[in-house]
Structure formats: structure tokens, C-alpha cells
Tab-separated table of C-alpha atoms and ligand atoms in Angstrom:
chain	number	residue	atom	x	y	z
A	1	MET	CA	-7.789	20.343	-11.715
A	2	ALA	CA	-4.528	19.328	-9.746
A	3	ASP	CA	-3.688	15.659	-10.248
A	4	VAL	CA	-4.501	14.593	-6.645
A	5	GLU	CA	-7.802	16.568	-6.819
A	6	TYR	CA	-8.712	14.809	-9.983
A	7	LEU	CA	-7.780	11.218	-8.585
A	8	LYS	CA	-9.775	12.018	-5.391
A	9	SER	CA	-12.895	13.042	-7.469
A	10	LEU	CA	-12.921	9.526	-9.064
A	11	LEU	CA	-13.129	7.639	-5.706
A	12	THR	CA	-16.497	6.401	-4.735
A	13	ALA	CA	-17.877	5.930	-1.142
A	14	HIS	CA	-19.985	2.813	-0.357
A	15	PRO	CA	-21.932	2.925	3.020
A	16	ASP	CA	-22.213	-0.240	4.998
A	17	PHE	CA	-19.883	-2.346	2.753
A	18	PRO	CA	-18.754	-4.941	3.360
A	19	GLN	CA	-20.422	-4.566	6.553
A	20	LYS	CA	-22.628	-2.099	8.611
A	21	GLY	CA	-20.723	0.954	9.883
A	22	ILE	CA	-18.009	0.895	7.292
A	23	VAL	CA	-17.926	3.275	4.603
A	24	PHE	CA	-15.891	1.517	1.751
A	25	LEU	CA	-13.655	3.818	-0.451
A	26	ASP	CA	-13.308	2.282	-3.947
A	27	ILE	CA	-10.105	2.853	-6.073
A	28	PHE	CA	-11.225	0.945	-9.093
A	29	PRO	CA	-12.793	3.893	-10.848
A	30	ILE	CA	-9.217	5.203	-11.325
A	31	LEU	CA	-8.136	1.818	-12.971
A	32	ARG	CA	-11.207	2.141	-15.289
A	33	ASN	CA	-9.741	5.382	-16.649
A	34	PRO	CA	-6.185	4.924	-18.416
A	35	VAL	CA	-5.465	8.872	-18.052
A	36	ALA	CA	-6.386	8.669	-14.272
A	37	PHE	CA	-4.277	5.315	-13.733
A	38	GLU	CA	-1.273	7.008	-15.646
A	39	THR	CA	-1.672	10.069	-13.199
A	40	LEU	CA	-1.554	7.671	-10.261
A	41	VAL	CA	1.455	5.652	-11.234
A	42	THR	CA	3.376	8.777	-12.310
A	43	ASN	CA	2.686	10.563	-8.907
A	44	PHE	CA	3.944	7.580	-6.923
A	45	VAL	CA	7.104	7.242	-9.313
A	46	HIS	CA	7.966	10.793	-9.163
A	47	HIS	CA	7.473	10.884	-5.279
A	48	LEU	CA	9.903	7.749	-5.013
A	49	ASN	CA	12.507	9.262	-7.215
A	50	SER	CA	12.262	12.348	-5.277
A	51	LYS	CA	14.847	13.494	-2.571
A	52	THR	CA	12.545	12.453	0.197
A	53	VAL	CA	12.815	8.843	-0.441
A	54	ALA	CA	15.407	7.534	-3.099
A	55	GLN	CA	17.930	10.113	-2.810
A	56	SER	CA	17.775	10.827	0.848
A	57	SER	CA	21.098	8.902	1.200
A	58	SER	CA	21.759	8.124	-2.202
A	59	LYS	CA	19.438	5.033	-1.810
A	60	LYS	CA	18.237	3.087	-4.630
A	61	ILE	CA	14.863	1.327	-4.087
A	62	ASP	CA	15.542	-2.441	-4.667
A	63	VAL	CA	12.220	-3.723	-3.963
A	64	VAL	CA	8.479	-2.693	-4.236
A	65	VAL	CA	6.212	-4.839	-1.751
A	66	GLY	CA	2.698	-4.966	-2.505
A	67	LEU	CA	-0.230	-6.067	-0.189
A	68	ASP	CA	-2.814	-8.564	-1.209
A	69	ALA	CA	-5.109	-7.938	-2.956
A	70	ARG	CA	-5.167	-4.234	-4.146
A	71	GLY	CA	-1.466	-3.476	-3.875
A	72	PHE	CA	-1.025	-5.945	-6.567
A	73	LEU	CA	-2.860	-3.937	-9.119
A	74	PHE	CA	-0.372	-0.893	-9.363
A	75	GLY	CA	2.639	-1.916	-7.314
A	76	PRO	CA	4.118	-4.177	-10.019
A	77	ILE	CA	3.865	-1.407	-12.428
A	78	ILE	CA	5.532	1.160	-10.236
A	79	ALA	CA	8.396	-1.482	-9.418
A	80	MET	CA	9.081	-1.850	-13.301
A	81	ARG	CA	9.137	1.968	-13.776
A	82	LEU	CA	11.763	2.200	-10.819
A	83	GLY	CA	13.784	-0.640	-12.171
A	84	ALA	CA	13.060	-2.585	-8.917
A	85	ALA	CA	11.884	-6.027	-8.019
A	86	PHE	CA	8.123	-6.597	-7.176
A	87	VAL	CA	7.316	-8.834	-4.269
A	88	PRO	CA	3.941	-9.826	-3.068
A	89	VAL	CA	2.678	-10.258	0.479
A	90	ARG	CA	-0.232	-12.765	0.416
A	91	LYS	CA	-2.787	-13.952	2.986
A	92	LYS	CA	-1.534	-17.195	4.519
A	93	GLY	CA	-1.456	-20.410	2.613
A	94	LYS	CA	-1.186	-18.998	-0.864
A	95	LEU	CA	2.508	-18.820	-1.606
A	96	PRO	CA	4.863	-21.869	-2.420
A	97	GLY	CA	8.316	-22.386	-0.877
A	98	GLU	CA	9.629	-21.301	2.414
A	99	CYS	CA	7.791	-18.334	3.754
A	100	VAL	CA	8.108	-15.812	6.571
A	101	THR	CA	4.889	-14.967	8.505
A	102	ALA	CA	3.404	-12.089	10.554
A	103	THR	CA	-0.007	-12.060	12.318
A	104	TYR	CA	-2.138	-8.944	12.439
A	105	GLU	CA	-5.325	-7.657	13.896
A	106	LYS	CA	-8.618	-7.141	11.847
A	107	GLU	CA	-11.882	-5.864	12.624
A	108	TYR	CA	-12.781	-9.413	13.786
A	109	GLY	CA	-10.128	-11.592	15.003
A	110	THR	CA	-6.695	-11.885	13.391
A	111	ASP	CA	-5.220	-12.978	10.123
A	112	SER	CA	-1.830	-13.744	8.821
A	113	PHE	CA	0.250	-12.525	5.996
A	114	GLU	CA	3.257	-14.250	4.114
A	115	MET	CA	6.194	-13.356	1.970
A	116	GLN	CA	8.559	-15.883	0.333
A	117	ALA	CA	11.677	-15.983	2.513
A	118	ASP	CA	14.289	-15.530	-0.383
A	119	ALA	CA	12.347	-12.566	-1.884
A	120	ILE	CA	14.152	-9.910	-0.236
A	121	LYS	CA	17.880	-9.903	0.462
A	122	PRO	CA	19.534	-8.567	3.710
A	123	GLY	CA	20.317	-4.880	3.412
A	124	GLN	CA	17.843	-4.183	0.398
A	125	ASN	CA	15.861	-0.897	0.467
A	126	VAL	CA	12.042	-1.641	0.440
A	127	VAL	CA	9.044	0.376	-0.035
A	128	VAL	CA	5.414	-1.014	0.775
A	129	ILE	CA	2.366	-0.178	-1.105
A	130	ASP	CA	-1.314	-0.750	-0.771
A	131	ASP	CA	-4.539	0.870	-1.863
A	132	LEU	CA	-5.606	2.159	1.518
A	133	ILE	CA	-4.417	2.179	5.277
A	134	ALA	CA	-7.038	2.139	7.922
A	135	THR	CA	-5.897	0.906	11.269
A	136	GLY	CA	-2.380	-0.059	9.858
A	137	GLY	CA	-2.506	-3.656	11.002
A	138	SER	CA	-1.860	-4.933	7.565
A	139	ALA	CA	0.996	-2.526	6.574
A	140	LYS	CA	2.762	-3.023	10.048
A	141	ALA	CA	2.613	-6.791	9.512
A	142	ALA	CA	4.175	-6.290	5.926
A	143	GLY	CA	6.796	-4.230	7.577
A	144	GLU	CA	7.611	-6.997	9.921
A	145	LEU	CA	7.941	-9.521	6.954
A	146	VAL	CA	10.436	-7.082	5.303
A	147	ALA	CA	12.306	-6.953	8.601
A	148	LYS	CA	12.538	-10.818	9.044
A	149	CYS	CA	14.222	-10.954	5.648
A	150	GLY	CA	16.792	-8.255	6.730
A	151	GLY	CA	15.291	-5.614	4.359
A	152	LYS	CA	14.929	-1.994	5.308
A	153	THR	CA	11.513	-0.300	4.892
A	154	LEU	CA	12.128	3.260	3.576
A	155	GLU	CA	8.393	4.216	3.336
A	156	TYR	CA	4.768	3.079	3.154
A	157	LEU	CA	2.764	4.508	0.362
A	158	PHE	CA	-1.048	4.446	-0.043
A	159	ILE	CA	-3.594	6.089	-2.389
A	160	ILE	CA	-5.982	6.644	0.633
A	161	GLU	CA	-5.190	7.236	4.188
A	162	LEU	CA	-7.872	7.202	7.094
A	163	SER	CA	-5.762	9.612	8.895
A	164	PHE	CA	-8.208	9.816	11.682
A	165	LEU	CA	-7.013	6.341	12.613
A	166	LYS	CA	-3.586	7.579	13.273
A	167	ALA	CA	-1.895	4.572	11.605
A	168	ALA	CA	1.300	6.331	10.957
A	169	GLU	CA	2.154	6.109	14.702
A	170	LYS	CA	2.386	2.231	14.347
A	171	LEU	CA	4.903	2.280	11.521
A	172	ASP	CA	8.632	1.995	11.517
A	173	ALA	CA	8.975	4.465	8.458
A	174	PRO	CA	7.373	7.626	7.035
A	175	LEU	CA	4.024	7.267	5.423
A	176	TYR	CA	3.022	8.838	2.038
A	177	SER	CA	-0.649	9.033	0.787
A	178	LEU	CA	-2.136	10.974	-1.906
A	179	VAL	CA	-5.651	11.407	-0.311
A	180	GLN	CA	-6.270	11.805	3.399
A	181	VAL	CA	-9.635	11.296	5.032
A	182	ASP	CA	-10.064	13.121	8.197
A	183	ASP	CA	-13.088	12.086	9.727
A	184	ASP	CA	-15.253	8.949	10.170
B	201	LIG	O1	-5.014	-0.760	7.676
B	201	LIG	P1	-5.836	-1.888	7.836
B	201	LIG	O2	-6.815	-1.794	8.994
B	201	LIG	O3	-4.868	-3.091	8.058
B	201	LIG	O4	-6.713	-1.974	6.665
B	201	LIG	C1	-6.358	-1.862	5.206
B	201	LIG	C2	-6.385	-3.109	4.401
B	201	LIG	O5	-7.660	-3.431	4.263
B	201	LIG	C3	-8.115	-3.481	2.818
B	201	LIG	O6	-7.772	-4.783	2.409
B	201	LIG	P2	-8.787	-6.161	2.838
B	201	LIG	O7	-8.398	-6.683	4.230
B	201	LIG	O8	-10.173	-5.552	2.623
B	201	LIG	O9	-8.305	-7.165	1.594
B	201	LIG	P3	-8.520	-7.199	0.158
B	201	LIG	O10	-7.585	-6.171	-0.378
B	201	LIG	O11	-8.015	-8.682	-0.224
B	201	LIG	O12	-10.007	-7.021	-0.204
B	201	LIG	C4	-7.132	-2.725	2.230
B	201	LIG	O13	-6.884	-2.888	0.799
B	201	LIG	C5	-5.864	-2.909	3.102
B	201	LIG	O14	-4.999	-4.128	2.689
B	202	LIG	N1	-12.904	2.074	4.453
B	202	LIG	C1	-12.334	1.318	3.719
B	202	LIG	N2	-12.344	1.226	2.316
B	202	LIG	C2	-11.650	0.391	1.612
B	202	LIG	N3	-10.834	-0.622	1.945
B	202	LIG	C3	-10.753	-0.578	3.394
B	202	LIG	N4	-10.013	-1.410	4.151
B	202	LIG	C4	-10.139	-1.088	5.517
B	202	LIG	N5	-11.102	-0.035	5.518
B	202	LIG	C5	-11.466	0.275	4.190
């Protein structure tokens, strides 16, 4: 079985979680299986070392930004394999020191993300990683935080893309996903 098909086969769908009408796609079965987890990390690292991202203009990836909370599970491992820094984006009020803030739309109301202001230096090349992109609100807010620090987002990466929600149109850099879900 091809790597992506193997990873896709491990994902589980949970109707009406965390609320009615949402089919929650769970990535944790991948992390339960060390062979699958290695396959996942290797796929992202190969992609990021490929011509399409890192070498497009001889660019080194300086920083991997992971989104609260599931982007924290594999973002640091990918950063370490790339020889890059890992920087967390957290929900508001969780990070010490001076922070930059961006507000984004959720299904009900709004929420805010923060990043430590000195975590990314002006001119650094950044990729943003999370488990899943739905509407793209959270990824777009993360991109705004990178820009506020003077960083350049090269790409947004996800295990799962709910492609019918067309989040790619909201982002200021290309989107890479392992698994695309085409219908709701
Ligand atoms: O593209 P969007 O519409 O912004 O949705 C995607 C976000 O939603 C989920 O996180 P969630 O808000 O459930 O937070 P959690 O990871 O802390 O559970 C997911 O892990 C993404 O971060
Ligand atoms: N369908 C979904 N499954 C898991 N996480 C999500 N975040 C937003 N939508 C989601």
C-alpha cells in the first residue's frame, strides 16, 4: 500500500463530535503506531527538502511553526529533522513575554492566537504545520503572526485538508496536504 493510502486507512471519523453536524477526523491512531508515525514524519520531511519548497530559490527553512494543539505533536520532530527551530502558536493567554496576536473566526464567535514576538527574526523562512485545515481561519491567523514578526511563510502543511471548504484561497502561500477530503 502506498504511504499516503496507509496513513489514510488509519484515520477514524467520528460523526457529531464535538458537536452535531461535525464529522471529526482523528489523527491519533497514526501516533499510536510507530511505523505509521515514522511514515508521516518522513513524508513531510521529504516534501520540505524537495525542490518545490526548500530548494525553490535555494531557501533554507529556518522555522517550523506548529498550531495549538495537534500541530505540537509532530511539528517539533519535523523541525529537528530539518535542522530548523520549532515555534508554537498558542491560544491567547498561554505564552509568557511579549507576544503578537491575531484574531480568527471559529464556528461560533472568534478566538485569538499568539506567538512570542522574538521567536521569528525578520527575513526568516517559515512553514506552518497543523493536523487539519477546515475553513482555514486558524492557518490564516498563524500566517499573519509570521508576517507581523517579519518572517516569510513558504508553505502551509497539513495531514488532512477538507478541500471542499476551499481554504487554500485564503492563504498567502501554497498548501500541502497528505489526505484530501472532497465532500462534506
Ligand atoms: O481551518 P479551521 O477552520 O481554522 O480549523 C482547523 C483547526 O481546528 C482544529 O483545532 P481546534 O480548534 O479543534 O483546537 P485543538 O487542536 O486545540 O483541539 C484543528 O486542529 C485546526 O487547528
Ligand atoms: N472535521 C474536523 N475534524 C478534526 N478537527 C477539525 N477541526 C475542524 N474541523 C475538524
